[in-house]
Coordinates of C-alpha atoms and ligand atoms in Angstrom, one line a residue:
X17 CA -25.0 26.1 -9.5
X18 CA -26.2 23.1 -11.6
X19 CA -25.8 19.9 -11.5
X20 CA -25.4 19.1 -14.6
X21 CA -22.6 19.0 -17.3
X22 CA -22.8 19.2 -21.0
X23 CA -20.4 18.3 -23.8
X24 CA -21.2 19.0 -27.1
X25 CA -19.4 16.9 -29.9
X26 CA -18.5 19.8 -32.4
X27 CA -17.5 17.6 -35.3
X28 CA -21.7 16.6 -35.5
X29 CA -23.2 19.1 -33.3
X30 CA -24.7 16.7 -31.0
X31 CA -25.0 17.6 -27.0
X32 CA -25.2 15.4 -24.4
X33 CA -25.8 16.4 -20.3
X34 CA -25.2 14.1 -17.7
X35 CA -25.7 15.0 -13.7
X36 CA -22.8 15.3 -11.8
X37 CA -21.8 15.0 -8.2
X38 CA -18.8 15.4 -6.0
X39 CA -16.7 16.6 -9.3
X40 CA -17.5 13.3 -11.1
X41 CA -19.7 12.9 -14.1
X42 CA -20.5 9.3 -16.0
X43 CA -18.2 8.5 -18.8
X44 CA -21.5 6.9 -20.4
X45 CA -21.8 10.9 -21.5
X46 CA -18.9 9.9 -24.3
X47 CA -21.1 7.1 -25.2
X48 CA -24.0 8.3 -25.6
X49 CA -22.3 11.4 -28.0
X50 CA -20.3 8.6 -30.1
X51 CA -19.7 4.8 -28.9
X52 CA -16.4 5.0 -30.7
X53 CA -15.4 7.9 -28.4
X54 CA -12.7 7.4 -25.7
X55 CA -10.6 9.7 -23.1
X56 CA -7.1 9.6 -23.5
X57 CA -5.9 9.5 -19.8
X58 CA -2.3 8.0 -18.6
X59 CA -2.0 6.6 -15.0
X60 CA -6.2 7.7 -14.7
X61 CA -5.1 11.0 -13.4
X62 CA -9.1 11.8 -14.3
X63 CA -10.6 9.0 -14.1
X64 CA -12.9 7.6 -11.0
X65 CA -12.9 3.7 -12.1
X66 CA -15.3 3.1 -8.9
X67 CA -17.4 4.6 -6.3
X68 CA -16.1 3.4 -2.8
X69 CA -17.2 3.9 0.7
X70 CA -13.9 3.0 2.4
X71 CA -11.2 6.0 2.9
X72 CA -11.7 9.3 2.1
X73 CA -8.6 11.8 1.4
X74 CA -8.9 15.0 0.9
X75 CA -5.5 16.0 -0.8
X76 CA -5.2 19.9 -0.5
X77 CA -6.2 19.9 3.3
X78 CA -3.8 16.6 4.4
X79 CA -7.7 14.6 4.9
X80 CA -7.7 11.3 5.7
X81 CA -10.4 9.2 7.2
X82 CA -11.1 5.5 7.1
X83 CA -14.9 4.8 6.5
X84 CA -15.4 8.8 8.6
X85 CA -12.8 8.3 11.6
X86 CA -10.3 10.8 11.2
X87 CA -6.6 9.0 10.6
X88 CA -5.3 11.1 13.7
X89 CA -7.9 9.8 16.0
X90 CA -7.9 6.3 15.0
X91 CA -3.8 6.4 15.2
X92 CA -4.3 7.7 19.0
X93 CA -7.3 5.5 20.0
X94 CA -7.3 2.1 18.0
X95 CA -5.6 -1.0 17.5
X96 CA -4.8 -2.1 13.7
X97 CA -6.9 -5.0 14.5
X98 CA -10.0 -2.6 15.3
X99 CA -9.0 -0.6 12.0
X100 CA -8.8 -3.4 9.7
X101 CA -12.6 -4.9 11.4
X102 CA -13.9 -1.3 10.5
X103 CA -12.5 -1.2 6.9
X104 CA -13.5 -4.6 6.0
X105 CA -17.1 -3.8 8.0
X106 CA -17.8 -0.2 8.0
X107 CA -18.3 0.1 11.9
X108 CA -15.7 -0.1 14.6
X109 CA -16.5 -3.2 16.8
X110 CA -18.2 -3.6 19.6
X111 CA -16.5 -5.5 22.8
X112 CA -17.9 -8.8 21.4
X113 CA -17.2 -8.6 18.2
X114 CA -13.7 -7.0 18.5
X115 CA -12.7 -10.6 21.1
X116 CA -14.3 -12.5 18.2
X117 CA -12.5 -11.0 15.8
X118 CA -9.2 -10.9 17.8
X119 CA -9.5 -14.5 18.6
X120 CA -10.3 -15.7 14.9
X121 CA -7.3 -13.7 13.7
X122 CA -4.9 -14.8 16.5
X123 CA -6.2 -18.4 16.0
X124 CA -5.0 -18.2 12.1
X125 CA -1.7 -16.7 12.2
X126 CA 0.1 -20.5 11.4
X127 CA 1.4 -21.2 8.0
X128 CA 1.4 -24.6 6.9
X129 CA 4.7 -26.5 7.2
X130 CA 5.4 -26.8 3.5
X131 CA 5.5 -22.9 3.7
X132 CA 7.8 -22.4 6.1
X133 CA 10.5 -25.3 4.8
X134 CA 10.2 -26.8 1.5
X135 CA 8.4 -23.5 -0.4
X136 CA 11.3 -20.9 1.5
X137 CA 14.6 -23.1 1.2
X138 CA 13.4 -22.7 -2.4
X139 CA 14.9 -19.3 -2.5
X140 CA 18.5 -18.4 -3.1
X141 CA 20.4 -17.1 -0.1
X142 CA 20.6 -13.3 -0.9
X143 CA 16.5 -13.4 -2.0
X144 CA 15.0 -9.9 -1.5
X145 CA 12.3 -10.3 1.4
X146 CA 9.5 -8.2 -0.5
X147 CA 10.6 -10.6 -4.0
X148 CA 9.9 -13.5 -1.4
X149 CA 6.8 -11.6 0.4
X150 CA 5.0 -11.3 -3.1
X151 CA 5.7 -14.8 -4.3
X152 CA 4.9 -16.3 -0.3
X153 CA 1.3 -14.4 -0.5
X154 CA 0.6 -16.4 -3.9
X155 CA 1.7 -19.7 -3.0
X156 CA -0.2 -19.7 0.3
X157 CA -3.7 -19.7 -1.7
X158 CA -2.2 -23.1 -3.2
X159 CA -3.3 -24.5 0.3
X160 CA -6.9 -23.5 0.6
X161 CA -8.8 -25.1 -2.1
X162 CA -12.0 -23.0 -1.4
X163 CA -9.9 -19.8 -2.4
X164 CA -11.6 -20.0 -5.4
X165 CA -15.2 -20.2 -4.0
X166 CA -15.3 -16.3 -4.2
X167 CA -19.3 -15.9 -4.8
X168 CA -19.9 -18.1 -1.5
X169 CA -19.5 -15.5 1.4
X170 CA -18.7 -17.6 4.3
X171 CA -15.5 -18.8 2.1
X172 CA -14.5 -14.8 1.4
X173 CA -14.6 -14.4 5.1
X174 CA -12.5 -17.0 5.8
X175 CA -9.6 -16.0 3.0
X176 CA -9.8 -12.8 4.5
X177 CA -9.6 -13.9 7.4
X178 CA -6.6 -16.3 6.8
X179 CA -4.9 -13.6 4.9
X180 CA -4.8 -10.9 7.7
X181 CA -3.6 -13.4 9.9
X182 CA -1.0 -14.5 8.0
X183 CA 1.1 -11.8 6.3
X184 CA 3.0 -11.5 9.7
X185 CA 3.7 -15.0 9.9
X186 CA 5.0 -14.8 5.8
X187 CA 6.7 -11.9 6.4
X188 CA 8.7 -12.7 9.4
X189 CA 9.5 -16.3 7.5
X190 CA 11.3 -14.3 4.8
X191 CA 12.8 -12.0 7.2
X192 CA 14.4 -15.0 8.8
X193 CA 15.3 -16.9 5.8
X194 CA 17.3 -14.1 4.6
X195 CA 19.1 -13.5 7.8
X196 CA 19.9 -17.2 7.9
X197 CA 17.8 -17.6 11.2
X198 CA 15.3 -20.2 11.8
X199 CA 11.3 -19.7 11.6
X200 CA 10.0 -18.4 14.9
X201 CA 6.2 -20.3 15.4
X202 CA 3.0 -17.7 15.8
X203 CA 2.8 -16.9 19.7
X204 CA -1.1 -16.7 20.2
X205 CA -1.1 -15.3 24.2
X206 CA 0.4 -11.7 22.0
X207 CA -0.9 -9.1 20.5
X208 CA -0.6 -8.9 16.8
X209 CA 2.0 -6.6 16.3
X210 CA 3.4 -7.8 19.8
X211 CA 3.5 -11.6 17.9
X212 CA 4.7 -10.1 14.6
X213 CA 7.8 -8.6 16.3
X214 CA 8.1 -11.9 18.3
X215 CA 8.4 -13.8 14.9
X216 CA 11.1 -11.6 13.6
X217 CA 13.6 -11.2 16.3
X218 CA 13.3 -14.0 19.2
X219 CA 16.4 -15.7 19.8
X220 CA 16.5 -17.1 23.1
X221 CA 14.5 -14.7 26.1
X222 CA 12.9 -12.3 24.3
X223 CA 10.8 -10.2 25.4
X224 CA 8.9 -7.4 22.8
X225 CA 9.2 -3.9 24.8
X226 CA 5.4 -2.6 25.0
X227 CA 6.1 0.7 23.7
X228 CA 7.7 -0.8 20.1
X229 CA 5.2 -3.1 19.9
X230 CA 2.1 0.2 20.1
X231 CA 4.5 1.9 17.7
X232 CA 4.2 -0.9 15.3
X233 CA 0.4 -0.8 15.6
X234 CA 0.2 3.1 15.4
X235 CA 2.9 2.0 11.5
X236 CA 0.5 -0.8 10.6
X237 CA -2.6 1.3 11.3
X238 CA -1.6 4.0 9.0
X239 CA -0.8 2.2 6.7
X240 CA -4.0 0.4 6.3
X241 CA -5.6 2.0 3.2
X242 CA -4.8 4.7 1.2
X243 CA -8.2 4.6 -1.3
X244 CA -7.3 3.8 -4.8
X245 CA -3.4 3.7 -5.5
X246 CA -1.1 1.6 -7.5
X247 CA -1.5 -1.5 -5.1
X248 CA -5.3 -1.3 -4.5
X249 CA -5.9 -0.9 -7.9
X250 CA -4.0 -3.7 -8.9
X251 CA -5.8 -5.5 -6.4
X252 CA -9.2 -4.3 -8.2
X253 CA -7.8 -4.6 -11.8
X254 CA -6.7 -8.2 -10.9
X255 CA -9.9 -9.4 -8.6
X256 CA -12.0 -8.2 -11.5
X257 CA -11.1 -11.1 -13.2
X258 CA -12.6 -13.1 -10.0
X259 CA -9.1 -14.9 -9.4
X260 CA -8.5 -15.7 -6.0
X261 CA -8.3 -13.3 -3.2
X262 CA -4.2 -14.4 -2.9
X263 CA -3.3 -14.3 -6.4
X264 CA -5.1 -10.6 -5.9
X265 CA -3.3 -9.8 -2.8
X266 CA 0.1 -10.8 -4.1
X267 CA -0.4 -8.5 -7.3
X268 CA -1.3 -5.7 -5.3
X269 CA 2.1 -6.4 -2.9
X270 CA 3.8 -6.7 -6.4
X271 CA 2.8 -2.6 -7.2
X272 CA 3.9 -2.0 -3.7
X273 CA 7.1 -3.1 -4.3
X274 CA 8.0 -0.2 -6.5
X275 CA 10.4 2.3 -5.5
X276 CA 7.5 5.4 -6.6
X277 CA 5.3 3.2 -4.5
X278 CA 5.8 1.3 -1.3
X279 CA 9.2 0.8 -2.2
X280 CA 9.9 4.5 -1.7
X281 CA 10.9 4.0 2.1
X282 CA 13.3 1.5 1.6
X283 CA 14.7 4.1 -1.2
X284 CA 14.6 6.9 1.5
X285 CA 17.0 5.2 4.0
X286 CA 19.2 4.7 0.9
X287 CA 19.1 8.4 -0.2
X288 CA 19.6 9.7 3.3
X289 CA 23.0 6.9 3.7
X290 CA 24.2 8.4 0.5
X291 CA 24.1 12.0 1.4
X292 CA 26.2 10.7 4.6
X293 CA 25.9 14.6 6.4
X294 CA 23.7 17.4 6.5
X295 CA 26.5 19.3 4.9
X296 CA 25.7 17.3 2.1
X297 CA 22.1 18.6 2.0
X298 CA 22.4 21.9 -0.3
X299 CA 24.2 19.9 -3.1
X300 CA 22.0 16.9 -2.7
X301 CA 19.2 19.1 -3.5
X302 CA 20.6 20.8 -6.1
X303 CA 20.8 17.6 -8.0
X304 CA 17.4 16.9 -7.9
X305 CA 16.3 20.3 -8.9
X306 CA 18.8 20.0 -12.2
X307 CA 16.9 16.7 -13.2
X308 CA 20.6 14.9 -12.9
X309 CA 20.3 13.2 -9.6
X310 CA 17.2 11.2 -8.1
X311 CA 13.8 12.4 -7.1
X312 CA 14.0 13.7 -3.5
X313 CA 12.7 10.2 -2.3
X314 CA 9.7 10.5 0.6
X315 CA 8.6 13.7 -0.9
X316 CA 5.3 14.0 -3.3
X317 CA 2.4 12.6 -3.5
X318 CA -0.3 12.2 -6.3
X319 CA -3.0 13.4 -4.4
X320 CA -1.8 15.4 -1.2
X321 CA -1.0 18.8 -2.2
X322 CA -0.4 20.2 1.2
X323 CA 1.1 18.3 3.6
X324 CA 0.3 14.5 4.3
X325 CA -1.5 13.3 7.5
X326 CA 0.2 10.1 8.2
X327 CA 3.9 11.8 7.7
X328 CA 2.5 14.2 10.9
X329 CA 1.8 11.1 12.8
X330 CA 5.3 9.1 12.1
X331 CA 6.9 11.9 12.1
X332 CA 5.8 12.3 16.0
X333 CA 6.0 8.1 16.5
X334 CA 9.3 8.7 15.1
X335 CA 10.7 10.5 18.1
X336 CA 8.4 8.2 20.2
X337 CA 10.9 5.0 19.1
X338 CA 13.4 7.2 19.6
X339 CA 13.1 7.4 23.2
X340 CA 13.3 3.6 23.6
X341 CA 16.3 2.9 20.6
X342 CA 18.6 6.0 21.0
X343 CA 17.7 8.7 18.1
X344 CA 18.5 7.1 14.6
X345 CA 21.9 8.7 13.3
X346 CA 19.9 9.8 9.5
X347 CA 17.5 12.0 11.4
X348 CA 19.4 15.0 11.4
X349 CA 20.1 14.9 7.4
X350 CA 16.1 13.7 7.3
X351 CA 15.2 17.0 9.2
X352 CA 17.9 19.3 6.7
X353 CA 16.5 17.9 3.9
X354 CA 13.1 18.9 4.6
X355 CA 13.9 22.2 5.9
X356 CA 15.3 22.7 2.9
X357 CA 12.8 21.5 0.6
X358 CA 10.2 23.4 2.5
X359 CA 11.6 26.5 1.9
X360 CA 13.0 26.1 -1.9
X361 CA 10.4 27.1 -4.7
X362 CA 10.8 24.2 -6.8
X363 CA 9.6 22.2 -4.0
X364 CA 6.9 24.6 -2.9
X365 CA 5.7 25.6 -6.6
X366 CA 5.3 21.4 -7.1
X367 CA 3.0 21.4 -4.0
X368 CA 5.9 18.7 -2.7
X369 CA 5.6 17.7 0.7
X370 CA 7.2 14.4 2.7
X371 CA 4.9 11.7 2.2
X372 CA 4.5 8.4 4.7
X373 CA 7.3 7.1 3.7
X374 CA 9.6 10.1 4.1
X375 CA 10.2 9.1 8.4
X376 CA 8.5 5.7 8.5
X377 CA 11.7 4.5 7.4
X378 CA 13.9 5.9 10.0
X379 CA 11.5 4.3 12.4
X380 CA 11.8 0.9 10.9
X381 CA 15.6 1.7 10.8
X382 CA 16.1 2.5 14.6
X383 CA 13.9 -0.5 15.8
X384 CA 16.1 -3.1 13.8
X385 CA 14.5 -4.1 10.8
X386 CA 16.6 -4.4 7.4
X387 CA 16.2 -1.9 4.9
X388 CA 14.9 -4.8 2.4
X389 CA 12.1 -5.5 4.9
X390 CA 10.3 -1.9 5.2
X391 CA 8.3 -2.8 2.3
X392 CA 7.5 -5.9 3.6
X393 CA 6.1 -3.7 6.5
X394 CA 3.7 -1.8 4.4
X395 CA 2.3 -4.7 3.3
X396 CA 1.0 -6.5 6.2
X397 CA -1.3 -4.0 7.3
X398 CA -2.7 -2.9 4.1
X399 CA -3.9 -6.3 3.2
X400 CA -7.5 -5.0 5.5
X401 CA -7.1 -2.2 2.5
X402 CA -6.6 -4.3 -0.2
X403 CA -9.5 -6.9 1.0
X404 CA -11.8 -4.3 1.5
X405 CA -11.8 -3.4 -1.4
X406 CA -11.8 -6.9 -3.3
X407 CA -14.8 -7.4 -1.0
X408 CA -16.4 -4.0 -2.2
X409 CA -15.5 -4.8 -5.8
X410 CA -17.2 -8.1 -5.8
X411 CA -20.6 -6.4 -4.3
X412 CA -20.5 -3.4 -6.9
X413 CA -23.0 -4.0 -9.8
X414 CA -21.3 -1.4 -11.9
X415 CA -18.3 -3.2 -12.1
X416 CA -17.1 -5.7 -14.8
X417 CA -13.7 -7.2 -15.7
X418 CA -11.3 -4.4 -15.9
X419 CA -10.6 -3.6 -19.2
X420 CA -9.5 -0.1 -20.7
X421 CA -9.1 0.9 -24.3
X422 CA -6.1 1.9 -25.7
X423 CA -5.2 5.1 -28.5
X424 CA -3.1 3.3 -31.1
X425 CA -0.1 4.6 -32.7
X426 CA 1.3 2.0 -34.8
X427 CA 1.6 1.3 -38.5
X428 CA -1.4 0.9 -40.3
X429 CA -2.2 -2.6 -42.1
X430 CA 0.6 -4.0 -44.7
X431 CA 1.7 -6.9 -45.8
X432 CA 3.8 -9.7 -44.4
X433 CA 7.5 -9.6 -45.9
X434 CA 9.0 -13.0 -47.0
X435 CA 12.4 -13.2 -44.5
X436 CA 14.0 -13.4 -47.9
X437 CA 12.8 -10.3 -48.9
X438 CA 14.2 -7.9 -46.3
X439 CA 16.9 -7.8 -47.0
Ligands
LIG503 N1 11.4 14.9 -6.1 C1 11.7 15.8 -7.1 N2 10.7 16.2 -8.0 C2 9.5 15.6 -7.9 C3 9.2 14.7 -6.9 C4 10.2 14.3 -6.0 N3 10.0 13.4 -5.0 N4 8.0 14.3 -7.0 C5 7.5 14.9 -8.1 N5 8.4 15.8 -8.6 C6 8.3 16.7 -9.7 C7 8.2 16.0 -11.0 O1 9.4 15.8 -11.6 C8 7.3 17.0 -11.8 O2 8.1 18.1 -12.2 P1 7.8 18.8 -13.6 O3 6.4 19.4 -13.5 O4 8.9 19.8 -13.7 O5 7.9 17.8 -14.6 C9 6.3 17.5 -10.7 O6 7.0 17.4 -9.5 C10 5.0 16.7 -10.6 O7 5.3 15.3 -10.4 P2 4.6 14.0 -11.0 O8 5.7 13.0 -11.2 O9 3.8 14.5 -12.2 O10 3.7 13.6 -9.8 P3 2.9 12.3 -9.7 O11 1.6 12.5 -9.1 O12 2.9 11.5 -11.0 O13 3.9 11.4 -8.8 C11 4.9 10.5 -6.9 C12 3.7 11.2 -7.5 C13 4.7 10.1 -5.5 C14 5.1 9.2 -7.7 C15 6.1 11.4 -7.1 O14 6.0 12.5 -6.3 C16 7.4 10.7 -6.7 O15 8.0 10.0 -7.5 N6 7.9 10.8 -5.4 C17 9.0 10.1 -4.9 C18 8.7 8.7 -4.6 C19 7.9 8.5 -3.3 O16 8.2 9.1 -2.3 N7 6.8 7.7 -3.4 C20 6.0 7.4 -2.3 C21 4.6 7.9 -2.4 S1 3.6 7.9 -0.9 C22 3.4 6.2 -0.5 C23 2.6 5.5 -1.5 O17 1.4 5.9 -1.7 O18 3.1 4.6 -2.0

């Protein structure tokens, strides 16, 4: 087969070929026919706005890999702390570098004290925690003046560093604030989910049970990097314009935040409280199919046309949490609803399977976080996403300020009408 491509322009005849390789040829191909030429193409759904070494997903086989390691294996094997060294780095770390890293990160988790008091009492009592999250991730670059000092790499190192550190400390201080509980300091002798879940719920002896704490690593690695969706490309789009790797990061947490997007596990537990009983189930579904209800939430995905890995994964977690909490109450409607949608055409014609977020809610659920703060969860781990892909950004040559074109369908030119005149 070749590996070329041609388009011919038929309005002048003129042919262009341009090579192409894994399904992706240059755009410089419309260029080259007619510099006024562009594609017309909503929410990119053809368009490859970068090369990228990071994740791979492979959306008709349920494929994922971070930089080759297959999602299952590092999910079974790893620590988020190895995953987000080997997405920022391209290798897994060795023993030394893995303690080194470890101890940098553990050694950063503080938040300075303005943070935690004068910038959070700031927000009204019933502030949502994600709202809060976003806005916290900003602010926090207010405190590093080198932030800025993005073409130095020694200062990128250490934003990322601070940064990964961090989010649990930022997200934990909203968590509190919201609950009316006072901010819980960074425990460095624990792990870092072990300290993250430390920082949320301690009131007097607590102790984090081991087996939470590995299923909040097995949540945070999964949910490390997902190649270029809403958030990451917001963090791209935005980190094009070389601002500041927190300004970046709390963009891309702001395209989290929506319900199609991160969002969509908070909107899962919501969906699955509403239906109330699996008896509810066949006319739930209904609704959805007749376009008057919601979307089935948790179900979907852009890419993943088959069944997505990381819903296997949590879907097993899921009963894993179970053992230690008592099974959540939603899980029977959870497994109806599926059952359902698995076996109903409009479902299986739309290729719609449950995504991540369709059980990593219930887990969130049965281990006692708020409903307001699951999205809050998916951010803190894919900050090593979002960085890595600032970092890769920064290094690309190709790459320039992000700045796409636009087909307009307004008015043509006309004059300016006098208020007076306009009756
Ligand atoms: N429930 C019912 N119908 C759906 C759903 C759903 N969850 N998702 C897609 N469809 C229908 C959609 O109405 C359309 O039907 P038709 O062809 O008749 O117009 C068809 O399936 C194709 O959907 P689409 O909206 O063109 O697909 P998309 O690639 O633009 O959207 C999605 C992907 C994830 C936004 C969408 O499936 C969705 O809204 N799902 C629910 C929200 C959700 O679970 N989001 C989490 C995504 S995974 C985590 C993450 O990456 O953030």
């Amino acid at each position: 087969m070749p590996d070329t491509i041609t388009i011919t322009d038929d309005r002048t005849g003129k042919t262009v070929t341009v090579p192409i390789s894994g399904g992706v040829f240059p755009s410089s191909a419309l260029r080259e026919l007619d510099p006024s030429l562009f594609m017309y193409d909503p929410a990119y759904l053809s368009t490859a706005a970068c090369k990228s070494e990071i994740t791979y997903l492979d959306g008709d086989n349920g494929i994922l890999q971070y930089r080759g390691y297959p999602i299952e294996q590092l999910a079974e094997k790893s620590t988020y702390l190895e995953v987000a060294y080997l997405l920022l780095n391209g290798e897994l770390p060795d023993k030394v570098q893995l303690e080194a890293w470890t101890d940098d990160v553990t050694h950063h988790t503080f938040i300075h004290e303005n943070m935690r008091k004068r910038f959070v009492d700031g927000f009204h009592y019933d502030a949502h925690p994600m709202g809060m999250f976003v806005s916290a991730v900003a602010a926090l670059g207010t405190f590093y003046r080198d932030a800025k000092q993005i073409d130095d790499k020694e200062s990128r190192d250490k934003q990322i560093l601070r940064l990964i550190a961090k989010m649990p400390t930022l997200a934990a201080m909203c968590h509190r604030f919201s609950v009316g509980q006072p901010f819980v300091y960074p425990n460095n002798d624990l792990s870092f989910p072990g300290n993250f879940l430390n920082m949320m719920w301690k009131v007097g002896e607590y102790e984090v049970d081991p087996r939470l704490e590995r299923a909040m690593d097995v949540l945070f690695i999964l949910h490390a990097d997902h190649e270029q969706n809403c958030g990451t490309t917001a963090m791209r789009v935005v980190g094009s314009s070389h601002a500041d790797p927190y300004s970046a990061c709390s963009a891309a947490a702001s395209a989290l935040y929506g319900p199609l997007h991160g969002g969509a596990n908070e909107q899962v537990v919501r969906m699955l409280t509403e239906i109330g009983s699996i008896d509810n189930v066949p006319a739930f579904i209904q609704e959805v199919k007749s376009g008057t209800g919601s979307k089935l939430m948790g179900f979907g995905h852009r890419v993943y046309k088959n069944f997505d890995p990381r819903a296997t994964i949590i879907k097993k977690a899921a009963y894993d949490v179970f053992e230690v909490t008592g099974k959540n109450p939603l899980l029977d409607i959870a497994l109806k609803l599926e059952e359902a949608a698995l076996s109903d055409d409009y479902f299986v014609s739309r290729k719609l399977y449950p995504n991540v977020d369709f059980y990593s809610g219930l887990i969130y659920q049965a281990m006692g976080f708020p409903v307001d703060m699951f999205t809050v969860l998916f951010a803190i781990p894919r900050t090593a996403g979002w960085l890595a892909h600032w970092q890769e950004l920064l290094g690309d040559k190709d790459q320039k300020i992000s700045r796409p074109r636009q087909w307009y369908t307004g008015v043509e030119a006309r004059d300016y009408v006098d208020l007076g005149d306009r009756g």
